[in-house]
Amino acid sequence: MSLRLLTRSFISQRISSSRLALPRFYATKKYTESHEWVSIEDGVGTIGITDYAQNALGDVVYVEVPEVDSEVELDETVGVVESVKSTSDIYTPLSGTIVAANKAVVSNTKLINKSPETDGWLFKVKFSSQDEVDALLNEADYKKLIEEPDH
Amino acid sequence: MTTVCRVLQKPKLFGICFMSTAGASKRTALYDLHKTHGAKFSPFAGWDMPLVYADQGALDSHLHTRKHASIFDVSHMLQTRITGKDRYRLMEHLVVADLKELPVGGSTLSLFTNENGGIEDDTIITQQDGSLYVVSNAGCADKDLAHLQKHAKIFQDQGADVEISKIEDHSLIALQGPSSQKALEKLAGIDLSQMPFMTGQHIDIKGVPCHVARSGYTGEDGFELSIPTGEVVSITKSLLENPEVKLAGLGARDSLRLEAGLCLYGSDIDSTTTPMEANLVWTVGKRRRAEGGFIGADIILDQIAKKSGLRRRVGLIVEGAPARAHSRVLSADGEVIGEITSGVPAPSLGKNIAMAYVKKGFNKKDTPLKVQVRNRIQDARVVKMPFVPANYHKI
């Protein structure tokens, strides 16, 4: 089992022009269809699983995070989150270099259930492609996705 | 959007029988009560069964069962009654147990076998006064009932006195955990301390006549209560008034049974595994070994006599990441020698446990093995089961 979705059609190739003009003072939160959240700040994306995902998985009992300094490509498996009954691979939604990995969730897996979108972050990527960032879902789209029955 | 969201795919709890799920889901009499308790449901063998509850995750339920007591709705399991004076002849043809000599009130784990010596299902059979009470897996219910009826017909055609009846007016709940006896005594108003494990009797619970079997699937003391369906909600609610008793779902049931070293049909045993390979030879009664007479006896008894069969079911402790079903098992030299059939991070142990089939010769306790988890080779070791010591009631 994995966190990934098969659908990649949402990754559009359009380039955001407005983004370059806007000064950025705070992090922007984006999402993937496979229930990861991505917080973008200063060229670095912080990635974890959403509250919705942790709730669906149940008690997390085992976590693997990627090695710092490793180069990763979009959709590559970089970690795993396991509950008692299921294993979910974590794929990176951004290509680039891993600049940090959260060792705290490895030793204290409960953090993912308790604070999935804050202290339970998994890893940080210095991303190499703004297009990949732009292709991520915004909060409204993600909310719509999780409200759909049977997805 | 019809994308498959993998993180939210239902955990794959069960094997082959689970796959035969089709059509609309059936609901047990306790469905609404589960809902009231915030159950998350999962389709299982054609039933909508509770997986976890709002106030407790699978992990909490697991630990609560080991410490206090939990109620599992197992009404989806098949309950049948075999009557007629030739009932032993029929059933000893279909299963490996010595039923003739089972005392009234005694229960035993047994196996339905096939012509190849494989296991068609596992079952608990209780000797009742004048009948055999048979409980078998929900995932095999249709198959088991057809099998029983087919063979009963053959016997009947030869003039045998035997009847199969599916018990449809009774629901089944399992009360499991060290607090079970006290909780049940409160409702039944009788002393249960002298009731041995693996026995069954008729007991009035809140004035309702029920069949109570002291058995279960968790490694703990406990009872399986066959309750008239009209009364199952009220009796379950009464049990839940006890603060030590909570509802628990299929998630906890699976990790509990695995810690207890108990097989899940369709995963750890199936129609291709023999009692010898599955390490279940103890279920073949002594008289049955001498006399045979059950389906596949030639192969099964030959394997027992020669200690043959190519593989053995073992317990493993796995280092590193949890190894799940279908992970490859390797010898210390790197030769593939088997496959994991069930694996969880054991909540009571803080270790990863697994059942696997390994090539004969690699099944001795403490044999160092390797397990492939994703692309990594991890250390594993053969251990004796149960992984968690059984806590069955002793008198």
Coordinates of C-alpha atoms in Angstrom, one line a residue:
Chain A
M1 CA 0.0 0.0 0.0
S2 CA 1.3 3.4 -0.6
L3 CA 0.3 7.0 -0.2
R4 CA 0.7 7.7 -3.9
L5 CA -2.0 8.1 -6.4
L6 CA -1.8 6.8 -9.8
T7 CA -3.2 10.0 -11.4
R8 CA -0.6 12.4 -12.5
S9 CA -2.8 14.4 -14.9
F10 CA -3.1 17.2 -12.3
I11 CA 0.6 18.0 -12.7
S12 CA 0.3 20.6 -15.3
Q13 CA 3.1 22.1 -17.1
R14 CA 1.9 25.7 -16.8
I15 CA 4.3 28.2 -15.3
S16 CA 3.1 30.6 -12.8
S17 CA 4.2 34.1 -13.7
S18 CA 2.4 35.9 -10.9
R19 CA 4.4 34.0 -8.2
L20 CA 7.7 35.7 -9.2
A21 CA 6.2 39.1 -8.6
L22 CA 4.9 38.5 -5.2
P23 CA 7.1 38.9 -2.2
R24 CA 6.7 36.0 0.2
F25 CA 6.6 36.5 3.9
Y26 CA 5.0 33.3 5.1
A27 CA 4.8 29.7 4.1
T28 CA 2.2 28.5 1.7
K29 CA 0.5 25.2 2.4
K30 CA -0.2 22.9 -0.5
Y31 CA -1.4 19.3 -0.7
T32 CA -1.2 16.2 -2.8
E33 CA -3.9 13.9 -3.9
S34 CA -2.1 11.2 -2.0
H35 CA -2.7 13.0 1.3
E36 CA 0.7 14.7 1.9
W37 CA 0.9 18.3 2.9
V38 CA 3.7 20.5 1.6
S39 CA 4.6 23.7 3.2
I40 CA 6.6 26.0 0.9
E41 CA 9.0 28.5 2.3
D42 CA 12.2 30.0 0.9
G43 CA 12.8 27.4 -1.8
V44 CA 12.2 24.5 0.7
G45 CA 9.2 22.3 0.9
T46 CA 8.4 20.6 4.3
I47 CA 6.4 17.4 3.8
G48 CA 4.2 15.3 6.0
I49 CA 0.9 13.4 5.9
T50 CA -2.4 15.2 6.4
D51 CA -4.6 14.9 9.4
Y52 CA -7.1 13.1 7.2
A53 CA -4.4 10.5 6.3
Q54 CA -3.3 9.9 9.8
N55 CA -6.9 9.4 10.9
A56 CA -7.5 6.9 8.2
L57 CA -4.2 5.0 8.9
G58 CA -4.8 4.8 12.6
D59 CA -2.0 4.4 15.1
V60 CA 1.4 4.9 13.4
V61 CA 3.9 2.4 14.8
Y62 CA 6.8 2.6 12.4
V63 CA 8.3 5.5 10.3
E64 CA 11.2 5.7 7.9
V65 CA 12.4 9.1 6.6
P66 CA 15.0 9.8 3.9
E67 CA 18.7 10.5 4.3
V68 CA 19.7 14.1 4.5
D69 CA 21.7 15.3 1.4
S70 CA 20.2 12.6 -0.9
E71 CA 18.9 13.7 -4.2
V72 CA 15.3 12.8 -4.9
E73 CA 13.1 12.9 -7.9
L74 CA 9.4 13.6 -8.1
D75 CA 7.4 10.5 -7.2
E76 CA 10.3 8.6 -5.8
T77 CA 9.7 6.6 -2.6
V78 CA 11.5 8.3 0.2
G79 CA 10.0 6.9 3.3
V80 CA 7.3 4.8 4.9
V81 CA 4.6 5.2 7.5
E82 CA 3.1 2.0 9.0
S83 CA 0.2 1.4 11.2
V84 CA -0.4 -1.9 12.9
K85 CA -2.2 -3.2 9.9
S86 CA -0.9 -1.3 6.9
T87 CA 2.1 0.1 5.2
S88 CA 2.1 3.3 3.3
D89 CA 5.0 4.4 1.1
I90 CA 5.8 8.1 1.2
Y91 CA 6.6 9.6 -2.2
T92 CA 8.2 13.0 -2.6
P93 CA 5.9 15.4 -4.4
L94 CA 9.0 17.6 -5.2
S95 CA 12.3 16.9 -6.8
G96 CA 15.5 18.2 -5.2
T97 CA 17.8 17.7 -2.3
I98 CA 16.7 16.4 1.1
V99 CA 17.9 19.1 3.6
A100 CA 16.3 17.8 6.7
A101 CA 14.5 14.7 8.0
N102 CA 12.5 14.5 11.2
K103 CA 14.2 12.0 13.5
A104 CA 11.7 12.8 16.2
V105 CA 8.9 11.0 14.4
V106 CA 11.0 7.9 14.0
S107 CA 11.6 7.5 17.7
N108 CA 8.2 8.8 18.6
T109 CA 5.8 7.7 16.0
K110 CA 2.8 9.0 18.0
L111 CA 3.7 12.5 16.8
I112 CA 2.2 11.7 13.4
N113 CA -1.1 10.9 14.9
K114 CA -1.0 13.8 17.5
S115 CA 0.4 16.6 15.3
P116 CA 0.5 15.3 11.7
E117 CA 0.7 18.8 10.1
T118 CA 3.2 20.4 12.6
D119 CA 5.6 18.4 14.8
G120 CA 4.8 15.3 12.8
W121 CA 6.5 16.5 9.6
L122 CA 8.6 14.0 7.8
F123 CA 11.3 15.6 5.6
K124 CA 12.3 18.9 3.9
V125 CA 13.3 19.2 0.2
K126 CA 15.2 22.1 -1.3
F127 CA 13.2 21.8 -4.5
S128 CA 14.5 22.2 -8.0
S129 CA 11.3 22.8 -9.9
Q130 CA 8.8 25.6 -9.3
D131 CA 6.5 23.8 -11.8
E132 CA 6.2 20.9 -9.4
V133 CA 5.2 23.3 -6.6
D134 CA 2.6 25.0 -8.8
A135 CA 1.1 21.7 -9.7
L136 CA 0.2 20.9 -6.1
L137 CA -3.3 21.2 -4.8
N138 CA -4.4 24.2 -2.8
E139 CA -6.3 23.8 0.4
A140 CA -9.7 24.3 -1.1
D141 CA -9.1 21.6 -3.8
Y142 CA -7.7 19.2 -1.2
K143 CA -10.8 19.8 1.1
K144 CA -13.0 19.1 -1.9
L145 CA -11.1 15.9 -2.6
I146 CA -11.4 14.5 0.9
E147 CA -15.1 15.3 1.0
E148 CA -15.7 13.2 -2.0
P149 CA -17.2 9.9 -1.1
D150 CA -15.3 6.8 -2.0
H151 CA -12.1 8.3 -3.2
Chain B
M1 CA -12.8 11.4 -9.3
T2 CA -12.3 7.7 -9.3
T3 CA -8.7 7.5 -8.4
V4 CA -7.5 4.9 -6.1
C5 CA -6.4 6.5 -2.9
R6 CA -3.9 4.1 -1.6
V7 CA -3.4 5.5 1.8
L8 CA -7.0 5.0 2.5
Q9 CA -7.4 1.6 1.0
K10 CA -8.9 -0.7 3.6
P11 CA -6.1 -2.6 5.4
K12 CA -5.9 -6.0 3.9
L13 CA -6.8 -8.0 6.9
F14 CA -7.6 -11.3 5.4
G15 CA -6.6 -13.6 2.7
I16 CA -8.2 -15.8 0.1
C17 CA -11.7 -16.1 1.6
F18 CA -11.8 -12.3 1.9
M19 CA -11.3 -12.0 -1.8
S20 CA -14.5 -13.8 -2.5
T21 CA -16.5 -10.8 -1.2
A22 CA -19.1 -9.8 -3.7
G23 CA -22.4 -8.0 -3.8
A24 CA -24.1 -5.9 -1.1
S25 CA -22.7 -6.1 2.3
K26 CA -24.6 -7.9 5.0
R27 CA -25.0 -6.3 8.5
T28 CA -25.0 -8.0 11.8
A29 CA -27.7 -7.3 14.4
L30 CA -25.1 -5.1 16.2
Y31 CA -24.5 -2.8 13.3
D32 CA -26.4 0.2 14.7
L33 CA -24.7 -0.3 18.1
H34 CA -21.3 -0.3 16.3
K35 CA -22.3 2.9 14.6
T36 CA -23.4 4.5 17.8
H37 CA -19.9 3.8 19.1
G38 CA -18.3 5.5 16.1
A39 CA -17.1 2.4 14.3
K40 CA -15.2 2.6 11.1
F41 CA -16.5 -0.3 9.0
S42 CA -14.6 -2.6 6.6
P43 CA -16.1 -5.1 4.1
F44 CA -15.2 -8.6 5.2
A45 CA -16.5 -11.8 3.6
G46 CA -19.6 -10.0 2.4
W47 CA -20.2 -8.3 5.7
D48 CA -19.8 -4.7 6.8
M49 CA -17.7 -5.3 10.0
P50 CA -16.3 -2.8 12.5
L51 CA -12.6 -2.2 12.1
V52 CA -12.0 0.3 14.9
Y53 CA -14.1 2.5 17.1
A54 CA -14.1 6.3 17.6
D55 CA -12.8 6.2 21.2
Q56 CA -10.1 3.6 20.5
G57 CA -7.8 2.9 17.7
A58 CA -6.7 -0.7 16.9
L59 CA -3.7 -0.3 19.1
D60 CA -5.8 0.9 22.1
S61 CA -8.3 -1.9 21.6
H62 CA -5.5 -4.5 21.4
L63 CA -3.9 -3.3 24.7
H64 CA -7.3 -3.0 26.4
T65 CA -8.1 -6.6 25.5
R66 CA -4.9 -7.8 27.1
K67 CA -5.5 -5.8 30.2
H68 CA -9.3 -5.8 30.7
A69 CA -11.9 -7.1 28.2
S70 CA -13.3 -6.4 24.8
I71 CA -16.3 -7.5 22.9
F72 CA -15.9 -8.6 19.3
D73 CA -18.9 -9.0 17.0
V74 CA -18.3 -12.3 15.3
S75 CA -21.9 -12.8 14.2
H76 CA -20.6 -13.1 10.6
M77 CA -19.1 -16.5 11.5
L78 CA -21.0 -19.7 10.5
Q79 CA -22.7 -21.5 13.3
T80 CA -24.1 -24.9 12.4
R81 CA -25.6 -27.8 14.4
I82 CA -25.2 -31.4 13.4
T83 CA -27.7 -33.8 14.8
G84 CA -28.7 -37.5 14.3
K85 CA -27.1 -40.6 15.6
D86 CA -24.7 -40.8 12.7
R87 CA -23.3 -37.3 13.3
Y88 CA -19.9 -38.6 14.4
R89 CA -19.6 -40.7 11.3
L90 CA -20.2 -37.8 9.1
M91 CA -18.1 -35.2 10.9
E92 CA -15.2 -37.6 11.5
H93 CA -15.2 -38.0 7.7
L94 CA -14.9 -34.2 7.3
V95 CA -12.6 -33.2 10.2
V96 CA -9.5 -34.6 11.9
A97 CA -10.8 -34.4 15.5
D98 CA -11.7 -37.3 17.7
L99 CA -15.3 -36.2 18.2
K100 CA -16.7 -39.5 19.5
E101 CA -14.6 -39.3 22.6
L102 CA -15.0 -35.6 23.2
P103 CA -16.8 -35.3 26.5
V104 CA -20.2 -33.4 26.5
G105 CA -19.4 -29.8 27.0
G106 CA -15.9 -30.1 25.5
S107 CA -14.7 -28.0 22.6
T108 CA -11.9 -28.6 20.2
L109 CA -10.1 -26.8 17.4
S110 CA -10.4 -28.9 14.2
L111 CA -9.7 -28.8 10.5
F112 CA -11.8 -29.5 7.5
T113 CA -9.5 -31.3 5.1
N114 CA -9.5 -32.0 1.4
E115 CA -8.4 -34.9 -0.9
N116 CA -4.9 -33.5 -1.2
G117 CA -4.4 -33.3 2.6
G118 CA -4.9 -29.5 2.5
I119 CA -7.0 -27.5 5.0
E120 CA -10.4 -26.3 3.8
D121 CA -11.1 -24.4 6.9
D122 CA -10.5 -24.4 10.7
T123 CA -13.4 -24.7 13.1
I124 CA -14.3 -25.0 16.7
I125 CA -16.5 -28.0 17.5
T126 CA -18.4 -28.4 20.8
Q127 CA -19.9 -31.6 21.9
Q128 CA -23.4 -30.7 23.0
D129 CA -25.9 -33.2 24.5
G130 CA -27.3 -34.7 21.3
S131 CA -25.6 -32.5 18.8
L132 CA -22.3 -31.1 17.6
Y133 CA -22.1 -27.3 17.5
V134 CA -19.7 -26.1 14.8
V135 CA -18.4 -22.6 14.4
S136 CA -16.4 -21.8 11.3
N137 CA -15.0 -18.9 9.4
A138 CA -17.2 -16.2 7.8
G139 CA -15.0 -16.1 4.7
C140 CA -15.6 -19.8 4.2
A141 CA -19.2 -19.9 5.3
D142 CA -20.8 -20.7 1.9
K143 CA -18.1 -23.2 1.1
D144 CA -18.3 -24.9 4.4
L145 CA -22.1 -25.1 4.4
A146 CA -22.1 -26.6 0.9
H147 CA -19.4 -29.1 1.9
L148 CA -21.4 -30.1 5.0
Q149 CA -24.6 -30.5 3.1
K150 CA -23.1 -32.3 0.2
H151 CA -21.5 -34.9 2.4
A152 CA -24.6 -35.1 4.6
K153 CA -26.6 -35.9 1.5
I154 CA -24.3 -38.7 0.5
F155 CA -24.5 -40.2 4.0
Q156 CA -28.3 -39.8 4.1
D157 CA -28.6 -41.5 0.7
Q158 CA -26.9 -44.4 2.3
G159 CA -29.5 -44.4 5.0
A160 CA -27.5 -42.5 7.7
D161 CA -29.3 -40.5 10.3
V162 CA -27.7 -37.1 10.2
E163 CA -29.0 -33.5 9.7
I164 CA -27.1 -30.2 9.2
S165 CA -28.8 -27.1 10.3
K166 CA -27.5 -23.6 9.9
I167 CA -28.1 -21.6 13.1
E168 CA -29.6 -18.4 11.8
D169 CA -31.5 -17.1 14.8
H170 CA -28.4 -16.6 17.0
S171 CA -25.8 -13.9 16.9
L172 CA -22.2 -14.5 18.1
I173 CA -20.1 -12.2 20.2
A174 CA -16.7 -12.9 21.7
L175 CA -15.9 -11.4 25.1
Q176 CA -12.1 -11.6 25.4
G177 CA -9.6 -10.6 28.0
P178 CA -8.8 -11.2 31.7
S179 CA -11.8 -9.3 33.0
S180 CA -14.2 -11.4 30.9
Q181 CA -15.2 -13.9 33.6
K182 CA -16.1 -11.3 36.1
A183 CA -18.0 -9.3 33.5
L184 CA -20.0 -12.3 32.4
E185 CA -20.6 -13.5 36.0
K186 CA -22.3 -10.2 36.8
L187 CA -24.9 -10.7 34.1
A188 CA -25.3 -14.5 34.4
G189 CA -25.3 -14.4 38.2
I190 CA -23.3 -17.6 38.4
D191 CA -19.8 -18.6 39.3
L192 CA -17.7 -19.3 36.2
S193 CA -14.4 -20.0 37.9
Q194 CA -14.9 -23.8 37.6
M195 CA -15.7 -23.7 33.9
P196 CA -12.5 -24.9 32.1
F197 CA -11.2 -23.3 28.9
M198 CA -12.4 -25.0 25.7
T199 CA -15.7 -26.1 27.2
G200 CA -19.2 -24.9 26.4
Q201 CA -22.5 -25.0 28.2
H202 CA -26.0 -23.4 28.1
I203 CA -26.2 -20.5 30.5
D204 CA -28.9 -17.9 31.0
I205 CA -27.6 -14.4 30.6
K206 CA -30.0 -11.9 32.0
G207 CA -32.6 -14.6 31.8
V208 CA -31.9 -15.3 28.1
P209 CA -30.8 -18.8 27.3
C210 CA -27.4 -18.6 25.5
H211 CA -24.7 -21.0 24.6
V212 CA -21.4 -20.0 26.2
A213 CA -18.1 -21.4 25.0
R214 CA -15.0 -20.6 27.0
S215 CA -12.7 -20.0 24.0
G216 CA -11.5 -17.3 21.7
Y217 CA -9.0 -16.0 19.2
T218 CA -6.9 -13.6 21.3
G219 CA -4.7 -15.8 23.5
E220 CA -6.7 -14.5 26.5
D221 CA -9.3 -16.0 28.7
G222 CA -12.7 -15.3 27.2
F223 CA -16.1 -16.5 26.0
E224 CA -17.9 -16.8 22.8
L225 CA -21.6 -16.1 23.4
S226 CA -24.2 -17.4 21.0
I227 CA -27.2 -15.2 21.8
P228 CA -30.7 -15.2 20.4
T229 CA -30.5 -12.4 17.8
G230 CA -33.4 -10.5 19.4
E231 CA -31.5 -10.2 22.6
V232 CA -27.9 -9.6 21.4
V233 CA -28.1 -5.8 21.5
S234 CA -29.4 -5.6 25.0
I235 CA -26.9 -8.2 26.3
T236 CA -24.0 -6.5 24.6
K237 CA -25.1 -3.1 26.0
S238 CA -25.3 -4.7 29.5
L239 CA -21.8 -6.0 29.1
L240 CA -20.6 -2.6 28.0
E241 CA -22.0 -1.0 31.1
N242 CA -19.0 -2.5 32.8
P243 CA -16.2 0.1 32.5
E244 CA -13.7 -2.6 31.9
V245 CA -15.5 -3.8 28.8
K246 CA -15.2 -2.1 25.4
L247 CA -16.0 -2.9 21.9
A248 CA -13.1 -3.9 19.7
G249 CA -12.9 -4.4 15.9
L250 CA -11.3 -6.6 13.3
G251 CA -8.0 -4.5 13.5
A252 CA -7.3 -5.5 17.0
R253 CA -8.6 -9.0 16.5
D254 CA -5.9 -9.7 13.9
S255 CA -3.0 -8.4 15.9
L256 CA -4.2 -10.2 19.0
R257 CA -4.6 -13.6 17.3
L258 CA -1.2 -13.2 15.6
E259 CA 0.5 -12.5 19.0
A260 CA -1.3 -15.6 20.3
G261 CA 0.2 -17.7 17.4
L262 CA -3.3 -18.5 16.0
C263 CA -3.7 -19.0 12.3
L264 CA -5.9 -16.9 10.0
Y265 CA -7.5 -19.1 7.4
G266 CA -6.8 -17.8 3.9
S267 CA -3.5 -16.3 5.1
D268 CA -1.6 -18.8 7.3
I269 CA -3.5 -21.9 6.3
D270 CA -5.4 -22.7 3.2
S271 CA -6.4 -25.5 0.9
T272 CA -2.7 -26.1 -0.1
T273 CA -1.2 -26.3 3.4
T274 CA -1.3 -29.7 5.2
P275 CA -1.7 -30.1 9.0
M276 CA 2.0 -31.2 9.1
E277 CA 3.2 -28.2 7.2
A278 CA 0.9 -25.9 9.2
N279 CA 2.2 -27.3 12.5
L280 CA -1.3 -28.3 13.4
V281 CA -0.7 -32.0 13.8
W282 CA -1.9 -31.8 17.4
T283 CA -5.4 -31.3 16.1
V284 CA -5.4 -34.8 14.7
G285 CA -6.8 -37.0 17.4
K286 CA -4.8 -40.0 18.5
R287 CA -7.5 -42.5 17.5
R288 CA -7.9 -40.6 14.2
R289 CA -4.2 -41.1 13.5
A290 CA -4.6 -44.8 14.1
E291 CA -7.8 -45.2 12.2
G292 CA -7.8 -42.4 9.6
G293 CA -11.1 -42.2 7.8
F294 CA -11.1 -38.4 7.2
I295 CA -10.7 -36.8 3.8
G296 CA -7.1 -36.7 2.8
A297 CA -6.1 -39.0 5.6
D298 CA -3.7 -41.0 3.4
I299 CA -1.6 -38.0 2.7
I300 CA -1.9 -36.4 6.1
L301 CA -1.1 -39.5 8.1
D302 CA 1.8 -40.4 5.8
Q303 CA 3.2 -36.9 6.3
I304 CA 2.8 -37.2 10.1
A305 CA 4.5 -40.6 10.1
K306 CA 7.4 -39.6 8.0
K307 CA 7.5 -36.0 9.3
S308 CA 7.6 -35.1 5.7
G309 CA 6.1 -32.2 3.7
L310 CA 8.3 -29.6 2.2
R311 CA 7.7 -26.6 4.4
R312 CA 6.8 -25.7 8.0
R313 CA 4.8 -22.8 9.5
V314 CA 7.0 -20.9 12.0
G315 CA 7.0 -17.8 14.0
L316 CA 9.5 -15.1 13.3
I317 CA 10.8 -12.0 15.2
V318 CA 11.9 -9.5 12.5
E319 CA 14.4 -6.7 13.1
G320 CA 13.9 -3.3 11.5
A321 CA 10.8 -2.5 9.6
P322 CA 7.7 -4.8 10.1
A323 CA 7.6 -7.6 7.5
R324 CA 4.1 -8.1 6.0
A325 CA 2.4 -11.0 4.3
H326 CA 4.1 -12.1 1.1
S327 CA 7.6 -10.8 2.1
R328 CA 10.3 -13.2 1.1
V329 CA 12.1 -15.2 3.7
L330 CA 15.8 -16.1 3.0
S331 CA 18.3 -18.3 4.6
A332 CA 21.4 -16.8 6.3
D333 CA 23.1 -17.6 2.9
G334 CA 20.6 -15.6 1.0
E335 CA 18.6 -18.5 -0.6
V336 CA 14.9 -17.8 -0.8
I337 CA 13.4 -20.4 1.5
G338 CA 9.9 -19.2 2.2
E339 CA 7.3 -16.5 2.5
I340 CA 5.6 -14.5 5.3
T341 CA 1.9 -15.2 5.6
S342 CA 1.0 -12.7 8.4
G343 CA 3.1 -9.9 10.0
V344 CA 2.5 -7.0 12.4
P345 CA 4.4 -4.8 14.7
A346 CA 3.2 -6.6 17.9
P347 CA 1.5 -4.0 20.1
S348 CA 2.1 -6.0 23.3
L349 CA 5.8 -6.7 22.6
G350 CA 7.2 -3.7 20.8
K351 CA 8.7 -6.1 18.3
N352 CA 7.8 -7.1 14.7
I353 CA 6.3 -10.6 14.6
A354 CA 5.3 -12.7 11.7
M355 CA 4.2 -16.2 10.7
A356 CA 5.9 -17.7 7.7
Y357 CA 6.3 -20.9 5.8
V358 CA 9.9 -21.9 5.5
K359 CA 11.6 -24.9 3.8
K360 CA 11.8 -27.8 6.2
G361 CA 15.1 -27.7 8.0
F362 CA 14.9 -24.0 8.6
N363 CA 12.1 -24.3 11.1
K364 CA 14.1 -24.9 14.3
K365 CA 13.9 -22.4 17.1
D366 CA 16.6 -19.7 17.0
T367 CA 17.4 -20.4 13.3
P368 CA 18.8 -17.1 12.0
L369 CA 17.0 -16.1 8.8
K370 CA 16.6 -13.0 6.6
V371 CA 13.5 -11.2 5.5
Q372 CA 13.1 -8.9 2.5
V373 CA 11.2 -5.8 3.3
R374 CA 10.8 -3.6 0.2
N375 CA 14.4 -3.5 -1.0
R376 CA 16.2 -4.3 2.2
I377 CA 17.3 -7.5 3.7
Q378 CA 16.6 -7.6 7.4
D379 CA 17.5 -10.1 10.2
A380 CA 14.9 -12.4 11.5
R381 CA 14.9 -15.4 13.9
V382 CA 12.6 -18.4 14.3
V383 CA 10.8 -18.3 17.7
K384 CA 8.3 -20.5 19.4
M385 CA 4.7 -19.4 19.3
P386 CA 2.7 -18.0 20.9
F387 CA 4.7 -14.8 20.8
V388 CA 2.8 -13.6 23.9
P389 CA 2.2 -16.3 26.6
A390 CA -1.3 -17.6 26.5
N391 CA -3.5 -16.4 29.4
Y392 CA -6.2 -19.1 29.1
H393 CA -8.2 -19.9 32.2
K394 CA -6.8 -22.5 34.5
I395 CA -8.6 -24.2 37.3

